[in-house]
GROMACS .gro file of C-alpha atoms in nm:
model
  408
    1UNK     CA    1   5.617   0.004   0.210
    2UNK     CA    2   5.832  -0.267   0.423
    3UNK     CA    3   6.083  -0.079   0.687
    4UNK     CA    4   6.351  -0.346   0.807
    5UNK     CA    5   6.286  -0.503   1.115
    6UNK     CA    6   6.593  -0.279   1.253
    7UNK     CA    7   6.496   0.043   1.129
    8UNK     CA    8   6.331   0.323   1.318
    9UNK     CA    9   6.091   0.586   1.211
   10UNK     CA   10   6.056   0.831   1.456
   11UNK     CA   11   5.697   1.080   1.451
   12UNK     CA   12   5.774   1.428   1.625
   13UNK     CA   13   5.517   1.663   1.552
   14UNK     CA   14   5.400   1.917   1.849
   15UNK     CA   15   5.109   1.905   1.685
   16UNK     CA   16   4.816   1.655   1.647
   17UNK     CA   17   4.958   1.422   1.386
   18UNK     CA   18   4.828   1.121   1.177
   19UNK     CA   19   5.077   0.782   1.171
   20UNK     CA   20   5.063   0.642   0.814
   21UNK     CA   21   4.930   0.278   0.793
   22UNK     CA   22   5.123   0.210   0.467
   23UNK     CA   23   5.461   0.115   0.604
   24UNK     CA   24   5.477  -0.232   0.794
   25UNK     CA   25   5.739  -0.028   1.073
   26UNK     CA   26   6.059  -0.169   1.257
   27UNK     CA   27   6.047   0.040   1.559
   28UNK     CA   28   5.839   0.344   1.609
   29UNK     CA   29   5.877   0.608   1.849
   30UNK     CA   30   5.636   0.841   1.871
   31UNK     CA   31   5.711   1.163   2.018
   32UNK     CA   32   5.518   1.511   2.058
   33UNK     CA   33   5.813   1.780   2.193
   34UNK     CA   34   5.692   1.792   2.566
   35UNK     CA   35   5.409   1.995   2.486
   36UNK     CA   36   5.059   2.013   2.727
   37UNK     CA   37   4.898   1.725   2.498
   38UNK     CA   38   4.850   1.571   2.151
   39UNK     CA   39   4.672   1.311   1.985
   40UNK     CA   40   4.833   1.073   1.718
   41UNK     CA   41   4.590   0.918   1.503
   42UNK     CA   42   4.612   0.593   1.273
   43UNK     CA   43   4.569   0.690   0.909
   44UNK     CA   44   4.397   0.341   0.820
   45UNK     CA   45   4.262   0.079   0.918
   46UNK     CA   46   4.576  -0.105   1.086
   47UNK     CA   47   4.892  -0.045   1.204
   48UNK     CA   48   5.192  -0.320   1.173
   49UNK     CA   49   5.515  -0.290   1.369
   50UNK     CA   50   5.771  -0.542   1.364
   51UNK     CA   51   5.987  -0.401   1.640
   52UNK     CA   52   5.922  -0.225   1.986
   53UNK     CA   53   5.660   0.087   1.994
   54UNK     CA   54   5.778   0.351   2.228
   55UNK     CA   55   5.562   0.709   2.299
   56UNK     CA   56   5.836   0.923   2.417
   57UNK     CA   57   5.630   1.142   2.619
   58UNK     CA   58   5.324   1.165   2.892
   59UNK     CA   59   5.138   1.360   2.675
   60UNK     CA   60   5.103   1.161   2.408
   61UNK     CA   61   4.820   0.975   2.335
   62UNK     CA   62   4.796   0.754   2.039
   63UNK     CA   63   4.411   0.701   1.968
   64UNK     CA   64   4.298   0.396   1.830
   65UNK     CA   65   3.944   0.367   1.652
   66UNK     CA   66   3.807   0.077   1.551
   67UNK     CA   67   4.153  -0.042   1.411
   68UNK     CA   68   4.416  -0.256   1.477
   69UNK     CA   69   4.749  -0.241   1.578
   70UNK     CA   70   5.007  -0.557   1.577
   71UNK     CA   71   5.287  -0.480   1.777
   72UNK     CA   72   5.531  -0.763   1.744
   73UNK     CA   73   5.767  -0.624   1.986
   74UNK     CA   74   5.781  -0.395   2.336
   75UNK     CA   75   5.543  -0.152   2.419
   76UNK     CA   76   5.739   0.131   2.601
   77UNK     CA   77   5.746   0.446   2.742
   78UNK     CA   78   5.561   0.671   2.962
   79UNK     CA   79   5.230   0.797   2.662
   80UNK     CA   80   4.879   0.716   2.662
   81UNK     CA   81   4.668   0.442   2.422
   82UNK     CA   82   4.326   0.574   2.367
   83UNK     CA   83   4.106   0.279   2.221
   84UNK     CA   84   3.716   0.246   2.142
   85UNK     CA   85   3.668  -0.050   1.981
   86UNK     CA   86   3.970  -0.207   1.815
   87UNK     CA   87   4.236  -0.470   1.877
   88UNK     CA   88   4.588  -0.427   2.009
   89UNK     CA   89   4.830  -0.737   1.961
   90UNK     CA   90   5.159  -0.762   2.162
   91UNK     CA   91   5.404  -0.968   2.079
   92UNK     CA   92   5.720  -0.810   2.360
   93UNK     CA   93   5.691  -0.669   2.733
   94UNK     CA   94   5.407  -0.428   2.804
   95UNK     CA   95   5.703  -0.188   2.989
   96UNK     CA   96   5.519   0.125   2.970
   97UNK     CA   97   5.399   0.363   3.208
   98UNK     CA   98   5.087   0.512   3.078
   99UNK     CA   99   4.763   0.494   3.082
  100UNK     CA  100   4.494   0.264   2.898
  101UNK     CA  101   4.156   0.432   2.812
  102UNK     CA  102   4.000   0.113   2.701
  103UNK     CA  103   3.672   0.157   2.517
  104UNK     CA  104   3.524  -0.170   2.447
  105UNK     CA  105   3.819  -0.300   2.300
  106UNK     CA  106   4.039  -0.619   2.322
  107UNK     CA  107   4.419  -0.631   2.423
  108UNK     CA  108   4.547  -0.971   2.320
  109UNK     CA  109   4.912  -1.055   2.395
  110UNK     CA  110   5.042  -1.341   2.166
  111UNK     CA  111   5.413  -1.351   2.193
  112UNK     CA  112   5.638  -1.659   2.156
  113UNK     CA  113   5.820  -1.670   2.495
  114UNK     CA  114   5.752  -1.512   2.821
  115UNK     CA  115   5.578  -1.156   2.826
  116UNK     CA  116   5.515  -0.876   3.106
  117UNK     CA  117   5.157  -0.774   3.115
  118UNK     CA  118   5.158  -0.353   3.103
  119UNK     CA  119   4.984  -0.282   3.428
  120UNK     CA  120   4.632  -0.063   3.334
  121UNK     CA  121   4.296  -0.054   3.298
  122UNK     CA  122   4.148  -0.301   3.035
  123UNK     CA  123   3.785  -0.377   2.899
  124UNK     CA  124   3.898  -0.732   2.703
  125UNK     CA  125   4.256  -0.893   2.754
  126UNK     CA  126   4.340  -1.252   2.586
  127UNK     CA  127   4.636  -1.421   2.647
  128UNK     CA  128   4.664  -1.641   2.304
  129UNK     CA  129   5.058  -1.736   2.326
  130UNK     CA  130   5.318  -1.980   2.441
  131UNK     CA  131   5.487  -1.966   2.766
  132UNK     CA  132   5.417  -1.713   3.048
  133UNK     CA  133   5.264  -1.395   3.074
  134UNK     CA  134   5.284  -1.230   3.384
  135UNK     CA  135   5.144  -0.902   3.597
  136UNK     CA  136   5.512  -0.811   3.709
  137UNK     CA  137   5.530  -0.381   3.684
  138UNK     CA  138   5.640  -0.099   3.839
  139UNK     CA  139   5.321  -0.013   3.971
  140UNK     CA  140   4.995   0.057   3.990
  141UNK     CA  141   4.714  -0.216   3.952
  142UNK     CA  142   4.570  -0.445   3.672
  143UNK     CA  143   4.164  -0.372   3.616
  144UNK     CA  144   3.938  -0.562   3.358
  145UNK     CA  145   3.637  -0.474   3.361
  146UNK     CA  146   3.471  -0.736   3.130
  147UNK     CA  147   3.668  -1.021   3.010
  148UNK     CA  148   4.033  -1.163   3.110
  149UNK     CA  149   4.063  -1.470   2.852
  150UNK     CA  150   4.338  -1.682   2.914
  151UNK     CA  151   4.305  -1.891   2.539
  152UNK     CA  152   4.656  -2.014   2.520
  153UNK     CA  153   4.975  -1.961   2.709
  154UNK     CA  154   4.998  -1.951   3.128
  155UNK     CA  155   4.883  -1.631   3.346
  156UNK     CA  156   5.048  -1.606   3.599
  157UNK     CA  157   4.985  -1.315   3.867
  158UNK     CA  158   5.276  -1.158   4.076
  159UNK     CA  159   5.263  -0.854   4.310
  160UNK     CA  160   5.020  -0.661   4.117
  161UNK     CA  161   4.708  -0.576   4.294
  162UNK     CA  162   4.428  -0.733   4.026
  163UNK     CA  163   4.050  -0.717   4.003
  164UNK     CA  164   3.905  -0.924   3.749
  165UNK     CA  165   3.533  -0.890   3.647
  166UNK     CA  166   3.506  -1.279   3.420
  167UNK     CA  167   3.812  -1.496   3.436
  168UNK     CA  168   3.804  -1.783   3.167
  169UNK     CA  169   4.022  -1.999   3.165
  170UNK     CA  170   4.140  -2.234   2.854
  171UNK     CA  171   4.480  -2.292   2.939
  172UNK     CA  172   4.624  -2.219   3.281
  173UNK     CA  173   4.646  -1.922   3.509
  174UNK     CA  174   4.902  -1.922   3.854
  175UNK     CA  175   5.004  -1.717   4.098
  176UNK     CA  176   5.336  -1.608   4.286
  177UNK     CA  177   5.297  -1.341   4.500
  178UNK     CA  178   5.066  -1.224   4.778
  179UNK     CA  179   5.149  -0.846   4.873
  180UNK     CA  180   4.822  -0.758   4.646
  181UNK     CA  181   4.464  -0.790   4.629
  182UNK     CA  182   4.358  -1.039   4.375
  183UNK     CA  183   3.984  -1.004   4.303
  184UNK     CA  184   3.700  -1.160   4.074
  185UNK     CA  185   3.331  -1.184   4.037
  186UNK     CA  186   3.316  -1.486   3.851
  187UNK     CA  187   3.605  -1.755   3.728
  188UNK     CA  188   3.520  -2.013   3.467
  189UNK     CA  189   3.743  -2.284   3.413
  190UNK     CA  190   3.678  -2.490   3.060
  191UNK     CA  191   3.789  -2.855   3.032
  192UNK     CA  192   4.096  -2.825   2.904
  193UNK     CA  193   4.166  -2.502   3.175
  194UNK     CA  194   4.351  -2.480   3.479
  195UNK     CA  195   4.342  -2.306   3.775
  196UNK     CA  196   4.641  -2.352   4.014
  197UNK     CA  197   4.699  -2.180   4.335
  198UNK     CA  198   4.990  -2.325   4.495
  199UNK     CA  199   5.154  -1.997   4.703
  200UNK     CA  200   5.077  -1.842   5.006
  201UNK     CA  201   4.808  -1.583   4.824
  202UNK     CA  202   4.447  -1.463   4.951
  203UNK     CA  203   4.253  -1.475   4.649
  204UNK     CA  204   3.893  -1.261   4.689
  205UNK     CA  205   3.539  -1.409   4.495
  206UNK     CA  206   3.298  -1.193   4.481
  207UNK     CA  207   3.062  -1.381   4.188
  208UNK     CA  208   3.070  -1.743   4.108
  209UNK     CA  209   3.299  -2.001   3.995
  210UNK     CA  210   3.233  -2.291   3.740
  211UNK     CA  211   3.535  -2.556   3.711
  212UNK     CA  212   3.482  -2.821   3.471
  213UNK     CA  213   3.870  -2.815   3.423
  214UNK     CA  214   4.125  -2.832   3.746
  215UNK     CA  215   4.019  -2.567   4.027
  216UNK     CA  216   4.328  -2.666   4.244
  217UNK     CA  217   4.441  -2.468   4.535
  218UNK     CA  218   4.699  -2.650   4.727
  219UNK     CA  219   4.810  -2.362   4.917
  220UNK     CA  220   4.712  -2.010   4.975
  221UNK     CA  221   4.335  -1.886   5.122
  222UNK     CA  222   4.005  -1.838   4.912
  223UNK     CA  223   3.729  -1.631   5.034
  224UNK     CA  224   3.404  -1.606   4.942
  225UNK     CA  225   3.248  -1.213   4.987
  226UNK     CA  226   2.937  -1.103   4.806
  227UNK     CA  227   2.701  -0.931   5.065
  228UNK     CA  228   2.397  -0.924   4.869
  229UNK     CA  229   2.353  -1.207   4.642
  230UNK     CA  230   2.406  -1.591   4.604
  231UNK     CA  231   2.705  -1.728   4.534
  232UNK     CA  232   2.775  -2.086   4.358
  233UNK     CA  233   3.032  -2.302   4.298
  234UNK     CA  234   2.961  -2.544   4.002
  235UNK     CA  235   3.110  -2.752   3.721
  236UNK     CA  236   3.233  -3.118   3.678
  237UNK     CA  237   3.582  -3.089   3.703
  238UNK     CA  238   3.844  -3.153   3.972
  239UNK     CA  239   3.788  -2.889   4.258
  240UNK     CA  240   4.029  -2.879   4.596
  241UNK     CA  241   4.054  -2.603   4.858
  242UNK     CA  242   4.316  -2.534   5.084
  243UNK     CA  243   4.139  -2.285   5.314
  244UNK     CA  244   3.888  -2.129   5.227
  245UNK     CA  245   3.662  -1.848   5.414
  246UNK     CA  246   3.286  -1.745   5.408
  247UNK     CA  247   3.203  -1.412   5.474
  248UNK     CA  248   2.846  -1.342   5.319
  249UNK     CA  249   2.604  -1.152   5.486
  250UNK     CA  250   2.247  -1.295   5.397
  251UNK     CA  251   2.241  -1.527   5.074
  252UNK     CA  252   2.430  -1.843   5.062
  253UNK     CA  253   2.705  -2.023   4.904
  254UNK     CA  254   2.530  -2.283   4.725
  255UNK     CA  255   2.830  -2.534   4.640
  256UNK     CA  256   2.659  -2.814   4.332
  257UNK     CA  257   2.989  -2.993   4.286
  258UNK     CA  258   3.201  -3.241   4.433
  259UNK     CA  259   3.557  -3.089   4.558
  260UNK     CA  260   3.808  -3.172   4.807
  261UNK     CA  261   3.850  -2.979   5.058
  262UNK     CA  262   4.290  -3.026   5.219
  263UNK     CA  263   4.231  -2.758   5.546
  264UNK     CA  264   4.017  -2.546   5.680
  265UNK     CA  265   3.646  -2.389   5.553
  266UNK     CA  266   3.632  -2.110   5.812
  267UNK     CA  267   3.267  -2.024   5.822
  268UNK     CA  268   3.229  -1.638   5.930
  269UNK     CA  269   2.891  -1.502   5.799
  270UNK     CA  270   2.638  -1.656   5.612
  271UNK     CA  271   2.527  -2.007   5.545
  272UNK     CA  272   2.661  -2.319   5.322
  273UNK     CA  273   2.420  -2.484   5.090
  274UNK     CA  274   2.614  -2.807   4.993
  275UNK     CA  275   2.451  -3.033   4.739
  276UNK     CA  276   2.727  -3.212   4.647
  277UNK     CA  277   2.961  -3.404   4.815
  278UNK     CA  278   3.306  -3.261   5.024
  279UNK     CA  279   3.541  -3.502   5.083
  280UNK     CA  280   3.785  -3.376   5.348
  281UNK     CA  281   4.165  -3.461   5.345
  282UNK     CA  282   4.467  -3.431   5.557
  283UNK     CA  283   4.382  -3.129   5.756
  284UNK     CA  284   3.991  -3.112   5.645
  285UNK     CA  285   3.798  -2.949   5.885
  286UNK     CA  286   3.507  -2.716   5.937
  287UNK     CA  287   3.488  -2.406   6.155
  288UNK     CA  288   3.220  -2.159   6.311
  289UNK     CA  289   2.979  -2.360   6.243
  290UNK     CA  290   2.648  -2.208   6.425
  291UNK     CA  291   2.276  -2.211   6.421
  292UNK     CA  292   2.350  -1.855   6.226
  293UNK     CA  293   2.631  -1.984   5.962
  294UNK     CA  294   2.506  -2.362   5.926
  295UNK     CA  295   2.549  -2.591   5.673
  296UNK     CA  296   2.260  -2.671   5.488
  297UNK     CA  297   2.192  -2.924   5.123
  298UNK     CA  298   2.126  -3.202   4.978
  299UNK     CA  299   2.577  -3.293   4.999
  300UNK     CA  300   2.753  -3.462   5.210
  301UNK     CA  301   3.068  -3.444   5.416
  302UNK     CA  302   3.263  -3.742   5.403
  303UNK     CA  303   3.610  -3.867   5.510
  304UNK     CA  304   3.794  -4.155   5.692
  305UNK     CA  305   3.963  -4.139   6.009
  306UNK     CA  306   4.125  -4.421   6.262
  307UNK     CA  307   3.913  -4.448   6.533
  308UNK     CA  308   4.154  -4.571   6.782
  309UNK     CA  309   4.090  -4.639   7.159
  310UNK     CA  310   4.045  -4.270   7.287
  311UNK     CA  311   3.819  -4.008   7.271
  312UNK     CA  312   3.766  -3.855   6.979
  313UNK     CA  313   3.626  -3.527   7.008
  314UNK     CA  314   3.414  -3.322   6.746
  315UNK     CA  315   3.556  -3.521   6.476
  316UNK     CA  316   3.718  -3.287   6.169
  317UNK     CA  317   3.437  -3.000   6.326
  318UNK     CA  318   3.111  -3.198   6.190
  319UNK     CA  319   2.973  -3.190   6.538
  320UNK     CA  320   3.043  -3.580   6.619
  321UNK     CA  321   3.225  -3.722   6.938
  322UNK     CA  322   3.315  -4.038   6.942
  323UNK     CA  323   3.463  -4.245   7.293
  324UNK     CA  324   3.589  -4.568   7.146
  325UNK     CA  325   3.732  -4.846   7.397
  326UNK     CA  326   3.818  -5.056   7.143
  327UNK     CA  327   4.007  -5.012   6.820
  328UNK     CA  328   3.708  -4.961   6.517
  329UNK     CA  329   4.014  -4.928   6.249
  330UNK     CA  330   4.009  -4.695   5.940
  331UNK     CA  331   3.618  -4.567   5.941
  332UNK     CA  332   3.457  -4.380   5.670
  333UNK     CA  333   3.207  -4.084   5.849
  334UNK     CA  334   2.966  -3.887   5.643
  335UNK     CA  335   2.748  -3.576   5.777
  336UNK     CA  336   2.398  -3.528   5.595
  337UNK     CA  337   2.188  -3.243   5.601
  338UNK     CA  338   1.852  -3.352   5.499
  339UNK     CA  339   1.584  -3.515   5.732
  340UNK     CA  340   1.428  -3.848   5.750
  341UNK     CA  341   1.091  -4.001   5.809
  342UNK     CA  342   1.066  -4.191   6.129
  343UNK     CA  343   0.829  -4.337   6.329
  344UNK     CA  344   0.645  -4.013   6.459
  345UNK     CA  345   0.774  -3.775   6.165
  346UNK     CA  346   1.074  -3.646   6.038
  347UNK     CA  347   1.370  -3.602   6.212
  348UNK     CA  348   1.618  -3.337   6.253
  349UNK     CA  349   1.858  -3.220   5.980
  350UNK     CA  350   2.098  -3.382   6.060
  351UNK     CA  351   2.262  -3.738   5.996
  352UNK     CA  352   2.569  -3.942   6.010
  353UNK     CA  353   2.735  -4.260   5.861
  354UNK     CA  354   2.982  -4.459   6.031
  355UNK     CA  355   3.100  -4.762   5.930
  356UNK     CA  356   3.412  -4.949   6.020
  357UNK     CA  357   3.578  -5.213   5.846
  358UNK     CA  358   3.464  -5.454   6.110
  359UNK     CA  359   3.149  -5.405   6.316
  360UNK     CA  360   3.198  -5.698   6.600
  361UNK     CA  361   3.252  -5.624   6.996
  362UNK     CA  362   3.265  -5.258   6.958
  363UNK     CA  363   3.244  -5.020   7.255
  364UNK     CA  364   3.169  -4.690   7.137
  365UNK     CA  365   3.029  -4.416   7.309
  366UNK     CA  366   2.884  -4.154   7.063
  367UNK     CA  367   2.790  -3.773   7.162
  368UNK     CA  368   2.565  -3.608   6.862
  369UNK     CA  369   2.561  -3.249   6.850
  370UNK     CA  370   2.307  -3.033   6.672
  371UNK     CA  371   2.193  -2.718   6.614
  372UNK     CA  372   1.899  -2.543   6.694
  373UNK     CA  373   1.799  -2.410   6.300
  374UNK     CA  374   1.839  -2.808   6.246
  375UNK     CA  375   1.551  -2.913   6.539
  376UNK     CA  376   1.288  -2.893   6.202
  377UNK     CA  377   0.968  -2.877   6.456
  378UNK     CA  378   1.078  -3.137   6.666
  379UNK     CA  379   1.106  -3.021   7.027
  380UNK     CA  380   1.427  -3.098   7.226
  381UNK     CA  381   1.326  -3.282   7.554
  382UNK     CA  382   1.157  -3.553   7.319
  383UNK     CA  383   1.471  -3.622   7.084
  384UNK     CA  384   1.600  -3.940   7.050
  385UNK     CA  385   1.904  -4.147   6.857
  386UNK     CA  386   1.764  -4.383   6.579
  387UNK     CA  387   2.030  -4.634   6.359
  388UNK     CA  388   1.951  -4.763   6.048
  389UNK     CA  389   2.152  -5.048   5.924
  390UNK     CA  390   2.001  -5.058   5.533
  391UNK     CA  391   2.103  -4.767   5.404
  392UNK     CA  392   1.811  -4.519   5.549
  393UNK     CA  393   1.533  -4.794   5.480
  394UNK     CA  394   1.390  -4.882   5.831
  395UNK     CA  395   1.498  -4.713   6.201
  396UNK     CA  396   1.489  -4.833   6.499
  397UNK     CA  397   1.499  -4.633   6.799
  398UNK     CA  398   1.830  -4.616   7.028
  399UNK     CA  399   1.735  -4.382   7.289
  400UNK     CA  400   2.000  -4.114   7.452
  401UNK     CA  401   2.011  -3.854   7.664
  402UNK     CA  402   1.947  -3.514   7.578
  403UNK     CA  403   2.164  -3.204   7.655
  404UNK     CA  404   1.951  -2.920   7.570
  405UNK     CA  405   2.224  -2.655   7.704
  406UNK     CA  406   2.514  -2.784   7.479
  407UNK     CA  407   2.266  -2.891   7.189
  408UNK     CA  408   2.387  -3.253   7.201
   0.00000   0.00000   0.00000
């Protein structure tokens, strides 16, 4: 049985009611008189509606089990979806007001131009479509508790507060608004995936992320919150951080990729374990940096800055001071972590690189700061500078004078 695409078949029982699977529907309303509740159940094993899907009332509930349901159009009204473990496919707006009991099941919106995610709780949503779908309702907040797949199409979050349990990301997912909480455990971003946070929006981590796609924030504030249990951020792909914040009570961020980082890392609790390498740009720098929240790893932090002829104090927040009196040009600088084997042991943990483009007649005064977790058995009355001028190979002693109340 084919309805037109136009038609409308309206189900108004006050009673619990079966909805026949034989006709591929136009628009169905479904609609139960007002009464306390009643359940509307799918005769088959699918349902097919061409048009919009509207349940007219609150208490309605339209159960779902183990079926699926292709909704080509809008899914209104203020009734209830009860699903265990079947599909629901929308093609329109998710405009209604109800509630989601979601089983185990799989939402998947696959319309052809721009859609409006209903606002609920979820177990699986997919986004398999072209052109936008986006978290723009009324109210209340979006809650997936396994699996937000974004296959094809763009997500793109608005004002909706949001918490995600696995983000994966084949396509693209954005955001433009901030008034809500956005939270996820863990974000993976495939190859072909992107990740774009270009507005003024605090996005929450709680688990880990994996980029081997684009992890770009160019704007906005990421922080990174478990209390309890390591965090990591991995992947090959093209990572950048505006700001970013770490506020972890014991385990560490363990960061195994290389990623850009354009403002501020704002170190609050807990340590950094960088083994890769963080270039900083424009506004790079790192703060709250302590003997209690210090940067540990095999990484690096690397930039360039023009030394010119002034003081340059704790350069980008690495913990380097440099006095220049004469002009040492565009210098790359690079902060290790790990210690090296001199002539009476190892040293601290801590190194740096500089190296302008021109070495001759320079008059630099250099202040090295350090922490106390970095001393690694070495006492601080017997510390001294040593330069190596073959890439780590051999050291020769420089001397200095120690500071032991401002660790430098």
């Amino acid at each position: 049985v084919n309805c037109h695409d136009s038609s409308l078949v309206i189900y108004a029982s006050k009673e619990n009611q079966y909805i026949s699977s034989q006709p591929n529907y136009g628009n169905l309303i479904i609609d139960d008189g007002a009464v306390d509740s009643c359940e509307k159940h799918i005769s088959g094993d699918s349902l097919i509606i061409k048009g919009n899907l509207t349940l007219l009332e609150s208490s309605v509930n339209l159960v779902v089990k183990n079926k699926t349901v292709d909704l080509n159009g809008d899914w209104n009204g203020p009734g209830n979806i009860s699903l265990t473990s079947g599909k629901l496919f929308i093609g329109g707006n998710g405009n209604s007001t109800g509630k989601i009991q979601p089983g185990s099941s799989e939402i998947i919106y696959d319309g052809m131009g721009n859609q409006k995610i209903k606002i609920g709780n979820y177990h699986n949503i997919t986004i398999d479509k072209l052109g936008n779908a986006i978290t723009k309702a009324n109210s209340g907040s979006l809650f997936v508790e396994n699996n937000a797949w974004v296959k094809s199409g763009n997500l793109d979050f608005n004002s909706e507060k949001s918490i995600i349990n696995n983000l994966i990301i084949d396509d693209s997912v954005s955001f433009s608004s901030k008034y809500q909480e956005k939270s996820f455990e863990n974000i993976c971003v495939n190859s072909s995936g992107s990740f774009l946070l270009n507005y003024d929006e605090e996005i929450n981590v709680t688990g880990n992320i994996h980029c081997d796609g684009d992890f770009v924030c160019s704007d906005g504030l990421v922080i990174f919150s478990d209390s309890v249990n390591n965090q990591s951020l991995t992947g090959l792909g093209r990572i950048e951080l505006s700001q970013a914040v770490i506020a972890k009570q014991s385990q560490p961020l363990e960061i195994w990729s290389d990623l850009t980082l354009n403002d501020t890392l704002f170190i609050e609790n807990g340590t950094l374990e960088l083994n890769g390498k963080m270039q900083l740009k424009f506004s790079g720098y790192i703060s709250g940096e302590t003997s209690s929240t210090p940067i540990t790893g095999l990484g690096k932090i690397s930039f360039n800055k023009v030394i010119s002829e002034e003081t340059h104090e704790n350069i980008k927040g690495i913990g380097l001071t440099l006095i220049s009196h004469t002009n040492m040009g565009n210098t790359l600088i690079e902060r290790e972590f790990e210690a090296h084997d001199l002539e009476n042991g190892e040293s601290i943990n801590r190194m740096y690189t500089i190296e302008p483009p021109s070495n001759l007649n320079l008059n630099v005064t250099m202040l090295f700061n350090y922490l106390d977790s970095e001393l690694n058995g070495n006492q601080e009355d017997e510390l001294f500078i040593f330069k190596s001028i073959d890439s780590g190979n051999n050291w020769n002693k420089q001397g200095g004078i120690v500071d032991k109340k401002n660790n430098s």
